[in-house]
Amino acid sequence: MALKGMYLTYVRHSGVKNMASLATIQLMRNCGVELYGLDGAASYQHAFVYVRQLAIHLRNTMQLRSRESFRAIYNWQFLNSLAFWTEVLATYCGDLADEQPQLCATLESLVYPLAQIIMGVARLVPTARYFPLRIHCLNLLLRLSAATGIYVPVLPLAIEILESPEFLARRPVKSTLKALSLDSHLKAPKEYEHTRVYLESVLESVFAILADAVAAQSVRIAFPEWIVPAALQLRRWRKRVGKSWTRFSKQLQGLLEKIDQSTRLVQQNRANVDFSPGNLAAANQFMSSTQPDATPAGAYAASLRKVRAQQRALLLEAEMAD
């Protein structure tokens, strides 16, 4: 009962009004995650029930496709419910898996269905107005994948944003609006739709996701082959719209250079292996002593995370001053 009451209380109070409320919700989420580490059997039972409940809500929305059904999904309570279970699984099937192996083994079967739900939410309404929601979903998938080591295809979802008509076919509207922080939004405010300031915020977030997704795979033995399709798409995008988005074109060029450097690093290490491709255990241990942030792509992603953390701190400080 304590777990159920704690989770339902968290959901009821997980609406986001501003940047300051994000910190409060994060604190509640962290406390709840700690409680779910006390009893593995009860934790799995509750996690299964509530993850299944989220899946049913998503299925009903996909079938009905009405305005009311979309509202049941596109709200902060639903997103923060996904964030809660993402953090539970990332913590006990990733961060603390070695300390609590039995709990990890119990909860690990929920990673795949949760990832499927998050991807379903991200693609439910693929319009430009809901880019912030998709970006939140992509960050959840990154957290889940990086912690558990289970591959989740984040790059295609991020590149879909870049290849939307907002960047390829429509000219952005100039405006004098202040910069928009996507952290406290699920959809673009009406006055920001199609504006350059909004799309710049989207690009900043998408490029950070691209860098993190590449960094997470930059120590994998198949990285040189895995990155080829995405690198081709990114180069094509830069060639097609780079002149309209000069700052981001330069940033993308930097990422592509780090991708090439990381590819060469993996190839150099791969030249020294003495096992066959069929030896999955040995392949999974490839470059196991190297942290992703130590690769060129990982260092680049870490620098972007540092900059964004500073930006968030400044926004929160400005908000508190107001």
PDB file of C-alpha atoms in Angstrom:
ATOM      1  CA  MET A   1       0.000   0.000   0.000  1.00  0.00           C
ATOM      2  CA  ALA A   2       2.867   2.384   0.756  1.00  0.00           C
ATOM      3  CA  LEU A   3       4.292   1.996  -2.749  1.00  0.00           C
ATOM      4  CA  LYS A   4       0.894   2.485  -4.360  1.00  0.00           C
ATOM      5  CA  GLY A   5       0.085   5.553  -2.265  1.00  0.00           C
ATOM      6  CA  MET A   6       3.493   7.090  -2.896  1.00  0.00           C
ATOM      7  CA  TYR A   7       3.260   6.586  -6.671  1.00  0.00           C
ATOM      8  CA  LEU A   8      -0.303   7.928  -6.974  1.00  0.00           C
ATOM      9  CA  THR A   9       0.628  10.963  -4.882  1.00  0.00           C
ATOM     10  CA  TYR A  10       3.626  11.570  -7.125  1.00  0.00           C
ATOM     11  CA  VAL A  11       1.448  11.395 -10.259  1.00  0.00           C
ATOM     12  CA  ARG A  12      -1.167  13.770  -8.816  1.00  0.00           C
ATOM     13  CA  HIS A  13       1.486  16.370  -8.014  1.00  0.00           C
ATOM     14  CA  SER A  14       3.641  15.992 -11.131  1.00  0.00           C
ATOM     15  CA  GLY A  15       2.183  18.836 -13.185  1.00  0.00           C
ATOM     16  CA  VAL A  16       4.880  21.225 -14.426  1.00  0.00           C
ATOM     17  CA  LYS A  17       4.206  24.963 -14.192  1.00  0.00           C
ATOM     18  CA  ASN A  18       7.736  26.371 -14.488  1.00  0.00           C
ATOM     19  CA  MET A  19      11.429  25.489 -14.200  1.00  0.00           C
ATOM     20  CA  ALA A  20      11.295  25.494 -10.393  1.00  0.00           C
ATOM     21  CA  SER A  21       8.594  22.811 -10.314  1.00  0.00           C
ATOM     22  CA  LEU A  22      10.868  20.495 -12.314  1.00  0.00           C
ATOM     23  CA  ALA A  23      13.302  20.319  -9.392  1.00  0.00           C
ATOM     24  CA  THR A  24      10.488  19.500  -6.952  1.00  0.00           C
ATOM     25  CA  ILE A  25       9.179  16.718  -9.178  1.00  0.00           C
ATOM     26  CA  GLN A  26      12.696  15.329  -9.581  1.00  0.00           C
ATOM     27  CA  LEU A  27      13.081  15.214  -5.791  1.00  0.00           C
ATOM     28  CA  MET A  28       9.771  13.343  -5.413  1.00  0.00           C
ATOM     29  CA  ARG A  29      10.809  10.940  -8.183  1.00  0.00           C
ATOM     30  CA  ASN A  30      14.181  10.221  -6.538  1.00  0.00           C
ATOM     31  CA  CYS A  31      12.520   9.466  -3.196  1.00  0.00           C
ATOM     32  CA  GLY A  32      10.010   7.157  -4.852  1.00  0.00           C
ATOM     33  CA  VAL A  33      12.713   5.291  -6.751  1.00  0.00           C
ATOM     34  CA  GLU A  34      14.543   4.604  -3.480  1.00  0.00           C
ATOM     35  CA  LEU A  35      11.414   3.040  -1.986  1.00  0.00           C
ATOM     36  CA  TYR A  36      11.077   0.686  -4.952  1.00  0.00           C
ATOM     37  CA  GLY A  37      14.471  -0.794  -4.092  1.00  0.00           C
ATOM     38  CA  LEU A  38      13.307  -2.203  -0.746  1.00  0.00           C
ATOM     39  CA  ASP A  39      11.098  -5.124  -1.832  1.00  0.00           C
ATOM     40  CA  GLY A  40      11.755  -6.699  -5.234  1.00  0.00           C
ATOM     41  CA  ALA A  41       8.550  -8.759  -5.444  1.00  0.00           C
ATOM     42  CA  ALA A  42       6.252  -5.883  -4.484  1.00  0.00           C
ATOM     43  CA  SER A  43       8.168  -3.480  -6.727  1.00  0.00           C
ATOM     44  CA  TYR A  44       7.753  -5.723  -9.765  1.00  0.00           C
ATOM     45  CA  GLN A  45       4.043  -6.244  -9.064  1.00  0.00           C
ATOM     46  CA  HIS A  46       3.389  -2.496  -8.857  1.00  0.00           C
ATOM     47  CA  ALA A  47       5.651  -1.670 -11.810  1.00  0.00           C
ATOM     48  CA  PHE A  48       3.954  -4.280 -14.002  1.00  0.00           C
ATOM     49  CA  VAL A  49       0.463  -3.009 -13.148  1.00  0.00           C
ATOM     50  CA  TYR A  50       1.222   0.654 -13.773  1.00  0.00           C
ATOM     51  CA  VAL A  51       3.351   0.155 -16.878  1.00  0.00           C
ATOM     52  CA  ARG A  52       0.542  -1.997 -18.280  1.00  0.00           C
ATOM     53  CA  GLN A  53      -1.904   0.772 -17.395  1.00  0.00           C
ATOM     54  CA  LEU A  54       0.163   3.279 -19.373  1.00  0.00           C
ATOM     55  CA  ALA A  55       0.227   0.875 -22.336  1.00  0.00           C
ATOM     56  CA  ILE A  56      -3.584   0.510 -22.223  1.00  0.00           C
ATOM     57  CA  HIS A  57      -4.038   4.303 -22.211  1.00  0.00           C
ATOM     58  CA  LEU A  58      -1.746   4.584 -25.236  1.00  0.00           C
ATOM     59  CA  ARG A  59      -3.523   1.767 -27.083  1.00  0.00           C
ATOM     60  CA  ASN A  60      -6.931   3.350 -26.487  1.00  0.00           C
ATOM     61  CA  THR A  61      -5.681   6.703 -27.733  1.00  0.00           C
ATOM     62  CA  MET A  62      -4.239   5.150 -30.889  1.00  0.00           C
ATOM     63  CA  GLN A  63      -7.585   3.477 -31.573  1.00  0.00           C
ATOM     64  CA  LEU A  64      -9.875   6.427 -30.812  1.00  0.00           C
ATOM     65  CA  ARG A  65      -7.618   9.255 -32.068  1.00  0.00           C
ATOM     66  CA  SER A  66      -9.918  11.902 -30.622  1.00  0.00           C
ATOM     67  CA  ARG A  67      -8.978  15.188 -29.011  1.00  0.00           C
ATOM     68  CA  GLU A  68     -10.002  13.924 -25.590  1.00  0.00           C
ATOM     69  CA  SER A  69      -7.978  10.714 -25.944  1.00  0.00           C
ATOM     70  CA  PHE A  70      -4.884  12.667 -26.989  1.00  0.00           C
ATOM     71  CA  ARG A  71      -5.238  14.836 -23.895  1.00  0.00           C
ATOM     72  CA  ALA A  72      -5.105  11.677 -21.770  1.00  0.00           C
ATOM     73  CA  ILE A  73      -1.588  11.054 -23.118  1.00  0.00           C
ATOM     74  CA  TYR A  74      -0.181  14.501 -23.842  1.00  0.00           C
ATOM     75  CA  ASN A  75       0.001  15.848 -20.301  1.00  0.00           C
ATOM     76  CA  TRP A  76       2.660  16.161 -17.632  1.00  0.00           C
ATOM     77  CA  GLN A  77       1.168  13.472 -15.393  1.00  0.00           C
ATOM     78  CA  PHE A  78       1.481  10.843 -18.117  1.00  0.00           C
ATOM     79  CA  LEU A  79       4.978  11.942 -19.125  1.00  0.00           C
ATOM     80  CA  ASN A  80       6.218  12.040 -15.543  1.00  0.00           C
ATOM     81  CA  SER A  81       4.742   8.572 -14.981  1.00  0.00           C
ATOM     82  CA  LEU A  82       6.932   7.377 -17.862  1.00  0.00           C
ATOM     83  CA  ALA A  83       9.854   9.253 -16.322  1.00  0.00           C
ATOM     84  CA  PHE A  84       9.253   7.572 -12.966  1.00  0.00           C
ATOM     85  CA  TRP A  85       9.367   4.026 -14.334  1.00  0.00           C
ATOM     86  CA  THR A  86      12.269   4.923 -16.585  1.00  0.00           C
ATOM     87  CA  GLU A  87      14.225   6.001 -13.528  1.00  0.00           C
ATOM     88  CA  VAL A  88      13.228   2.880 -11.568  1.00  0.00           C
ATOM     89  CA  LEU A  89      14.442   0.561 -14.336  1.00  0.00           C
ATOM     90  CA  ALA A  90      17.532   2.644 -15.142  1.00  0.00           C
ATOM     91  CA  THR A  91      18.517   2.636 -11.472  1.00  0.00           C
ATOM     92  CA  TYR A  92      17.964  -1.023 -10.571  1.00  0.00           C
ATOM     93  CA  CYS A  93      18.717  -2.576 -13.967  1.00  0.00           C
ATOM     94  CA  GLY A  94      21.639  -0.243 -14.628  1.00  0.00           C
ATOM     95  CA  ASP A  95      23.182   2.033 -11.998  1.00  0.00           C
ATOM     96  CA  LEU A  96      22.707  -0.403  -9.084  1.00  0.00           C
ATOM     97  CA  ALA A  97      22.455  -3.675 -11.022  1.00  0.00           C
ATOM     98  CA  ASP A  98      25.667  -5.068  -9.519  1.00  0.00           C
ATOM     99  CA  GLU A  99      24.563  -4.194  -5.987  1.00  0.00           C
ATOM    100  CA  GLN A 100      21.062  -5.664  -6.373  1.00  0.00           C
ATOM    101  CA  PRO A 101      21.299  -8.352  -9.072  1.00  0.00           C
ATOM    102  CA  GLN A 102      18.133 -10.149  -7.977  1.00  0.00           C
ATOM    103  CA  LEU A 103      16.048  -6.973  -8.232  1.00  0.00           C
ATOM    104  CA  CYS A 104      17.608  -6.259 -11.627  1.00  0.00           C
ATOM    105  CA  ALA A 105      16.685  -9.728 -12.881  1.00  0.00           C
ATOM    106  CA  THR A 106      13.129  -9.247 -11.610  1.00  0.00           C
ATOM    107  CA  LEU A 107      12.546  -5.847 -13.231  1.00  0.00           C
ATOM    108  CA  GLU A 108      14.536  -6.251 -16.458  1.00  0.00           C
ATOM    109  CA  SER A 109      11.611  -7.799 -18.363  1.00  0.00           C
ATOM    110  CA  LEU A 110       9.827  -4.422 -18.157  1.00  0.00           C
ATOM    111  CA  VAL A 111      12.524  -2.495 -20.048  1.00  0.00           C
ATOM    112  CA  TYR A 112      11.319  -3.503 -23.511  1.00  0.00           C
ATOM    113  CA  PRO A 113       7.586  -2.747 -23.002  1.00  0.00           C
ATOM    114  CA  LEU A 114       8.393   0.583 -21.358  1.00  0.00           C
ATOM    115  CA  ALA A 115      10.645   1.562 -24.281  1.00  0.00           C
ATOM    116  CA  GLN A 116       7.867   0.613 -26.710  1.00  0.00           C
ATOM    117  CA  ILE A 117       5.358   2.794 -24.840  1.00  0.00           C
ATOM    118  CA  ILE A 118       7.707   5.783 -24.845  1.00  0.00           C
ATOM    119  CA  MET A 119       8.366   5.411 -28.588  1.00  0.00           C
ATOM    120  CA  GLY A 120       4.626   5.126 -29.195  1.00  0.00           C
ATOM    121  CA  VAL A 121       3.993   8.365 -27.300  1.00  0.00           C
ATOM    122  CA  ALA A 122       6.785  10.130 -29.187  1.00  0.00           C
ATOM    123  CA  ARG A 123       5.258   9.231 -32.558  1.00  0.00           C
ATOM    124  CA  LEU A 124       1.593   9.632 -31.638  1.00  0.00           C
ATOM    125  CA  VAL A 125       1.232  13.166 -33.051  1.00  0.00           C
ATOM    126  CA  PRO A 126       4.327  13.877 -35.183  1.00  0.00           C
ATOM    127  CA  THR A 127       3.641  17.583 -35.685  1.00  0.00           C
ATOM    128  CA  ALA A 128       6.038  20.458 -35.095  1.00  0.00           C
ATOM    129  CA  ARG A 129       3.979  21.818 -32.221  1.00  0.00           C
ATOM    130  CA  TYR A 130       4.688  18.688 -30.182  1.00  0.00           C
ATOM    131  CA  PHE A 131       8.440  18.537 -30.800  1.00  0.00           C
ATOM    132  CA  PRO A 132       9.069  19.321 -27.090  1.00  0.00           C
ATOM    133  CA  LEU A 133       7.143  16.200 -26.026  1.00  0.00           C
ATOM    134  CA  ARG A 134       9.072  14.048 -28.484  1.00  0.00           C
ATOM    135  CA  ILE A 135      12.336  15.484 -27.155  1.00  0.00           C
ATOM    136  CA  HIS A 136      11.321  14.602 -23.580  1.00  0.00           C
ATOM    137  CA  CYS A 137      10.555  11.050 -24.744  1.00  0.00           C
ATOM    138  CA  LEU A 138      13.908  10.754 -26.510  1.00  0.00           C
ATOM    139  CA  ASN A 139      15.735  11.814 -23.358  1.00  0.00           C
ATOM    140  CA  LEU A 140      13.870   9.107 -21.408  1.00  0.00           C
ATOM    141  CA  LEU A 141      14.895   6.511 -23.988  1.00  0.00           C
ATOM    142  CA  LEU A 142      18.506   7.681 -23.797  1.00  0.00           C
ATOM    143  CA  ARG A 143      18.502   7.361 -20.019  1.00  0.00           C
ATOM    144  CA  LEU A 144      16.963   3.878 -20.181  1.00  0.00           C
ATOM    145  CA  SER A 145      19.348   2.637 -22.870  1.00  0.00           C
ATOM    146  CA  ALA A 146      22.536   4.147 -21.445  1.00  0.00           C
ATOM    147  CA  ALA A 147      21.890   2.767 -17.944  1.00  0.00           C
ATOM    148  CA  THR A 148      20.711  -0.743 -18.850  1.00  0.00           C
ATOM    149  CA  GLY A 149      22.956  -1.303 -21.877  1.00  0.00           C
ATOM    150  CA  ILE A 150      19.902  -2.398 -23.884  1.00  0.00           C
ATOM    151  CA  TYR A 151      19.914  -0.831 -27.335  1.00  0.00           C
ATOM    152  CA  VAL A 152      17.026   1.518 -28.124  1.00  0.00           C
ATOM    153  CA  PRO A 153      16.898   3.152 -31.593  1.00  0.00           C
ATOM    154  CA  VAL A 154      16.924   6.817 -30.565  1.00  0.00           C
ATOM    155  CA  LEU A 155      18.778   8.241 -33.575  1.00  0.00           C
ATOM    156  CA  PRO A 156      16.006   7.585 -36.148  1.00  0.00           C
ATOM    157  CA  LEU A 157      13.446   9.340 -33.933  1.00  0.00           C
ATOM    158  CA  ALA A 158      15.714  12.366 -33.551  1.00  0.00           C
ATOM    159  CA  ILE A 159      16.529  12.566 -37.256  1.00  0.00           C
ATOM    160  CA  GLU A 160      12.785  12.474 -38.050  1.00  0.00           C
ATOM    161  CA  ILE A 161      12.540  15.877 -36.363  1.00  0.00           C
ATOM    162  CA  LEU A 162      15.324  17.295 -38.536  1.00  0.00           C
ATOM    163  CA  GLU A 163      13.645  15.973 -41.674  1.00  0.00           C
ATOM    164  CA  SER A 164      10.276  17.519 -40.892  1.00  0.00           C
ATOM    165  CA  PRO A 165       8.832  20.177 -43.240  1.00  0.00           C
ATOM    166  CA  GLU A 166       9.572  22.811 -40.587  1.00  0.00           C
ATOM    167  CA  PHE A 167      13.242  22.604 -41.557  1.00  0.00           C
ATOM    168  CA  LEU A 168      13.144  21.250 -45.117  1.00  0.00           C
ATOM    169  CA  ALA A 169      10.188  23.030 -46.699  1.00  0.00           C
ATOM    170  CA  ARG A 170       8.971  25.941 -44.571  1.00  0.00           C
ATOM    171  CA  ARG A 171      10.733  29.250 -44.028  1.00  0.00           C
ATOM    172  CA  PRO A 172      10.801  30.098 -40.289  1.00  0.00           C
ATOM    173  CA  VAL A 173       8.930  33.167 -39.101  1.00  0.00           C
ATOM    174  CA  LYS A 174      11.058  35.943 -37.639  1.00  0.00           C
ATOM    175  CA  SER A 175      10.055  37.142 -34.185  1.00  0.00           C
ATOM    176  CA  THR A 176      11.280  39.152 -31.215  1.00  0.00           C
ATOM    177  CA  LEU A 177      10.127  36.568 -28.670  1.00  0.00           C
ATOM    178  CA  LYS A 178      12.576  35.540 -25.960  1.00  0.00           C
ATOM    179  CA  ALA A 179      14.277  32.146 -26.129  1.00  0.00           C
ATOM    180  CA  LEU A 180      12.012  29.235 -25.204  1.00  0.00           C
ATOM    181  CA  SER A 181      13.116  26.572 -22.720  1.00  0.00           C
ATOM    182  CA  LEU A 182      11.663  23.251 -23.847  1.00  0.00           C
ATOM    183  CA  ASP A 183      12.282  21.674 -20.424  1.00  0.00           C
ATOM    184  CA  SER A 184       9.035  23.107 -19.044  1.00  0.00           C
ATOM    185  CA  HIS A 185       6.902  22.664 -22.174  1.00  0.00           C
ATOM    186  CA  LEU A 186       5.184  19.717 -23.839  1.00  0.00           C
ATOM    187  CA  LYS A 187       4.073  21.712 -26.855  1.00  0.00           C
ATOM    188  CA  ALA A 188       5.001  25.011 -28.424  1.00  0.00           C
ATOM    189  CA  PRO A 189       2.959  28.001 -27.203  1.00  0.00           C
ATOM    190  CA  LYS A 190       0.723  29.337 -29.946  1.00  0.00           C
ATOM    191  CA  GLU A 191       2.785  32.485 -30.458  1.00  0.00           C
ATOM    192  CA  TYR A 192       5.977  30.442 -30.909  1.00  0.00           C
ATOM    193  CA  GLU A 193       4.709  28.100 -33.630  1.00  0.00           C
ATOM    194  CA  HIS A 194       6.818  28.181 -36.808  1.00  0.00           C
ATOM    195  CA  THR A 195       9.088  30.908 -35.380  1.00  0.00           C
ATOM    196  CA  ARG A 196      12.836  30.810 -35.725  1.00  0.00           C
ATOM    197  CA  VAL A 197      13.384  31.191 -31.981  1.00  0.00           C
ATOM    198  CA  TYR A 198      11.285  28.059 -31.324  1.00  0.00           C
ATOM    199  CA  LEU A 199      12.989  26.005 -34.027  1.00  0.00           C
ATOM    200  CA  GLU A 200      16.416  27.056 -32.728  1.00  0.00           C
ATOM    201  CA  SER A 201      15.459  25.700 -29.290  1.00  0.00           C
ATOM    202  CA  VAL A 202      14.352  22.461 -30.964  1.00  0.00           C
ATOM    203  CA  LEU A 203      17.621  22.147 -32.887  1.00  0.00           C
ATOM    204  CA  GLU A 204      19.697  22.723 -29.749  1.00  0.00           C
ATOM    205  CA  SER A 205      17.860  19.919 -27.972  1.00  0.00           C
ATOM    206  CA  VAL A 206      17.948  17.556 -30.956  1.00  0.00           C
ATOM    207  CA  PHE A 207      21.688  18.036 -31.487  1.00  0.00           C
ATOM    208  CA  ALA A 208      22.312  17.296 -27.802  1.00  0.00           C
ATOM    209  CA  ILE A 209      20.283  14.080 -28.158  1.00  0.00           C
ATOM    210  CA  LEU A 210      22.182  13.117 -31.310  1.00  0.00           C
ATOM    211  CA  ALA A 211      25.492  13.623 -29.520  1.00  0.00           C
ATOM    212  CA  ASP A 212      24.390  11.581 -26.476  1.00  0.00           C
ATOM    213  CA  ALA A 213      23.005   8.765 -28.647  1.00  0.00           C
ATOM    214  CA  VAL A 214      26.227   8.555 -30.651  1.00  0.00           C
ATOM    215  CA  ALA A 215      28.373   8.731 -27.519  1.00  0.00           C
ATOM    216  CA  ALA A 216      26.485   5.848 -25.875  1.00  0.00           C
ATOM    217  CA  GLN A 217      27.375   3.562 -28.798  1.00  0.00           C
ATOM    218  CA  SER A 218      30.894   4.889 -29.426  1.00  0.00           C
ATOM    219  CA  VAL A 219      32.571   2.013 -27.553  1.00  0.00           C
ATOM    220  CA  ARG A 220      30.557  -0.729 -29.252  1.00  0.00           C
ATOM    221  CA  ILE A 221      32.344  -3.066 -31.616  1.00  0.00           C
ATOM    222  CA  ALA A 222      29.808  -2.436 -34.395  1.00  0.00           C
ATOM    223  CA  PHE A 223      29.918   1.365 -34.096  1.00  0.00           C
ATOM    224  CA  PRO A 224      31.614   2.015 -37.501  1.00  0.00           C
ATOM    225  CA  GLU A 225      28.849   0.158 -39.346  1.00  0.00           C
ATOM    226  CA  TRP A 226      26.009   1.241 -37.054  1.00  0.00           C
ATOM    227  CA  ILE A 227      26.647   4.958 -37.550  1.00  0.00           C
ATOM    228  CA  VAL A 228      26.822   4.922 -41.378  1.00  0.00           C
ATOM    229  CA  PRO A 229      23.088   5.457 -42.181  1.00  0.00           C
ATOM    230  CA  ALA A 230      22.690   8.224 -39.591  1.00  0.00           C
ATOM    231  CA  ALA A 231      25.903   9.974 -40.666  1.00  0.00           C
ATOM    232  CA  LEU A 232      24.729   9.959 -44.296  1.00  0.00           C
ATOM    233  CA  GLN A 233      21.360  11.447 -43.313  1.00  0.00           C
ATOM    234  CA  LEU A 234      23.016  14.145 -41.200  1.00  0.00           C
ATOM    235  CA  ARG A 235      25.436  15.095 -43.966  1.00  0.00           C
ATOM    236  CA  ARG A 236      22.520  15.261 -46.412  1.00  0.00           C
ATOM    237  CA  TRP A 237      20.562  17.482 -44.029  1.00  0.00           C
ATOM    238  CA  ARG A 238      23.536  19.808 -43.531  1.00  0.00           C
ATOM    239  CA  LYS A 239      24.049  20.112 -47.276  1.00  0.00           C
ATOM    240  CA  ARG A 240      20.378  20.812 -47.911  1.00  0.00           C
ATOM    241  CA  VAL A 241      19.535  23.346 -45.178  1.00  0.00           C
ATOM    242  CA  GLY A 242      22.914  24.285 -43.687  1.00  0.00           C
ATOM    243  CA  LYS A 243      22.874  27.767 -45.213  1.00  0.00           C
ATOM    244  CA  SER A 244      19.596  28.560 -43.461  1.00  0.00           C
ATOM    245  CA  TRP A 245      20.894  27.361 -40.085  1.00  0.00           C
ATOM    246  CA  THR A 246      24.552  28.412 -40.129  1.00  0.00           C
ATOM    247  CA  ARG A 247      25.271  28.033 -36.417  1.00  0.00           C
ATOM    248  CA  PHE A 248      23.774  24.563 -36.288  1.00  0.00           C
ATOM    249  CA  SER A 249      25.473  23.558 -39.516  1.00  0.00           C
ATOM    250  CA  LYS A 250      28.833  24.283 -37.875  1.00  0.00           C
ATOM    251  CA  GLN A 251      27.768  22.396 -34.751  1.00  0.00           C
ATOM    252  CA  LEU A 252      26.715  19.418 -36.849  1.00  0.00           C
ATOM    253  CA  GLN A 253      30.012  19.474 -38.692  1.00  0.00           C
ATOM    254  CA  GLY A 254      31.765  19.243 -35.329  1.00  0.00           C
ATOM    255  CA  LEU A 255      29.672  16.213 -34.378  1.00  0.00           C
ATOM    256  CA  LEU A 256      30.387  14.523 -37.718  1.00  0.00           C
ATOM    257  CA  GLU A 257      34.119  15.057 -37.211  1.00  0.00           C
ATOM    258  CA  LYS A 258      33.906  13.461 -33.743  1.00  0.00           C
ATOM    259  CA  ILE A 259      31.971  10.561 -35.274  1.00  0.00           C
ATOM    260  CA  ASP A 260      34.791   9.997 -37.774  1.00  0.00           C
ATOM    261  CA  GLN A 261      37.399  10.129 -35.001  1.00  0.00           C
ATOM    262  CA  SER A 262      35.442   7.672 -32.846  1.00  0.00           C
ATOM    263  CA  THR A 263      35.027   5.368 -35.843  1.00  0.00           C
ATOM    264  CA  ARG A 264      38.785   5.283 -36.346  1.00  0.00           C
ATOM    265  CA  LEU A 265      39.309   4.627 -32.625  1.00  0.00           C
ATOM    266  CA  VAL A 266      36.982   1.604 -32.698  1.00  0.00           C
ATOM    267  CA  GLN A 267      38.578   0.303 -35.891  1.00  0.00           C
ATOM    268  CA  GLN A 268      42.031   0.537 -34.326  1.00  0.00           C
ATOM    269  CA  ASN A 269      40.895  -1.447 -31.293  1.00  0.00           C
ATOM    270  CA  ARG A 270      39.028  -3.888 -33.495  1.00  0.00           C
ATOM    271  CA  ALA A 271      42.210  -4.669 -35.439  1.00  0.00           C
ATOM    272  CA  ASN A 272      43.688  -6.240 -32.285  1.00  0.00           C
ATOM    273  CA  VAL A 273      40.842  -8.590 -31.313  1.00  0.00           C
ATOM    274  CA  ASP A 274      41.364 -12.351 -31.490  1.00  0.00           C
ATOM    275  CA  PHE A 275      37.753 -13.567 -31.373  1.00  0.00           C
ATOM    276  CA  SER A 276      35.185 -14.246 -34.090  1.00  0.00           C
ATOM    277  CA  PRO A 277      31.992 -12.217 -34.643  1.00  0.00           C
ATOM    278  CA  GLY A 278      29.986 -15.127 -33.273  1.00  0.00           C
ATOM    279  CA  ASN A 279      31.544 -14.758 -29.818  1.00  0.00           C
ATOM    280  CA  LEU A 280      28.917 -12.426 -28.369  1.00  0.00           C
ATOM    281  CA  ALA A 281      30.304 -12.526 -24.839  1.00  0.00           C
ATOM    282  CA  ALA A 282      33.702 -11.291 -26.025  1.00  0.00           C
ATOM    283  CA  ALA A 283      32.077  -8.727 -28.359  1.00  0.00           C
ATOM    284  CA  ASN A 284      30.084  -7.296 -25.452  1.00  0.00           C
ATOM    285  CA  GLN A 285      33.323  -6.835 -23.498  1.00  0.00           C
ATOM    286  CA  PHE A 286      34.950  -4.928 -26.368  1.00  0.00           C
ATOM    287  CA  MET A 287      36.501  -1.677 -25.065  1.00  0.00           C
ATOM    288  CA  SER A 288      34.835  -2.385 -21.703  1.00  0.00           C
ATOM    289  CA  SER A 289      37.582  -0.467 -19.898  1.00  0.00           C
ATOM    290  CA  THR A 290      36.833   2.679 -21.910  1.00  0.00           C
ATOM    291  CA  GLN A 291      34.013   4.945 -20.759  1.00  0.00           C
ATOM    292  CA  PRO A 292      31.875   6.478 -23.540  1.00  0.00           C
ATOM    293  CA  ASP A 293      32.825   9.983 -22.384  1.00  0.00           C
ATOM    294  CA  ALA A 294      36.484   9.128 -23.063  1.00  0.00           C
ATOM    295  CA  THR A 295      35.888   8.767 -26.807  1.00  0.00           C
ATOM    296  CA  PRO A 296      35.929  11.827 -29.118  1.00  0.00           C
ATOM    297  CA  ALA A 297      32.156  11.635 -29.590  1.00  0.00           C
ATOM    298  CA  GLY A 298      31.637  11.112 -25.859  1.00  0.00           C
ATOM    299  CA  ALA A 299      33.800  14.094 -24.898  1.00  0.00           C
ATOM    300  CA  TYR A 300      31.867  16.232 -27.372  1.00  0.00           C
ATOM    301  CA  ALA A 301      28.528  15.109 -25.900  1.00  0.00           C
ATOM    302  CA  ALA A 302      29.790  15.777 -22.370  1.00  0.00           C
ATOM    303  CA  SER A 303      30.741  19.342 -23.323  1.00  0.00           C
ATOM    304  CA  LEU A 304      27.216  19.935 -24.693  1.00  0.00           C
ATOM    305  CA  ARG A 305      25.673  18.546 -21.491  1.00  0.00           C
ATOM    306  CA  LYS A 306      27.800  20.927 -19.420  1.00  0.00           C
ATOM    307  CA  VAL A 307      26.689  23.930 -21.474  1.00  0.00           C
ATOM    308  CA  ARG A 308      23.026  22.940 -21.235  1.00  0.00           C
ATOM    309  CA  ALA A 309      23.310  22.450 -17.455  1.00  0.00           C
ATOM    310  CA  GLN A 310      24.675  25.983 -17.165  1.00  0.00           C
ATOM    311  CA  GLN A 311      21.828  27.308 -19.319  1.00  0.00           C
ATOM    312  CA  ARG A 312      19.237  25.572 -17.136  1.00  0.00           C
ATOM    313  CA  ALA A 313      20.821  27.040 -13.999  1.00  0.00           C
ATOM    314  CA  LEU A 314      20.677  30.540 -15.469  1.00  0.00           C
ATOM    315  CA  LEU A 315      17.031  30.098 -16.511  1.00  0.00           C
ATOM    316  CA  LEU A 316      16.078  28.858 -13.053  1.00  0.00           C
ATOM    317  CA  GLU A 317      17.951  31.752 -11.444  1.00  0.00           C
ATOM    318  CA  ALA A 318      16.165  34.263 -13.687  1.00  0.00           C
ATOM    319  CA  GLU A 319      12.804  32.656 -12.936  1.00  0.00           C
ATOM    320  CA  MET A 320      13.377  32.776  -9.192  1.00  0.00           C
ATOM    321  CA  ALA A 321      14.399  36.435  -9.467  1.00  0.00           C
ATOM    322  CA  ASP A 322      11.098  37.260 -11.188  1.00  0.00           C
TER     323      ASP A 322
END
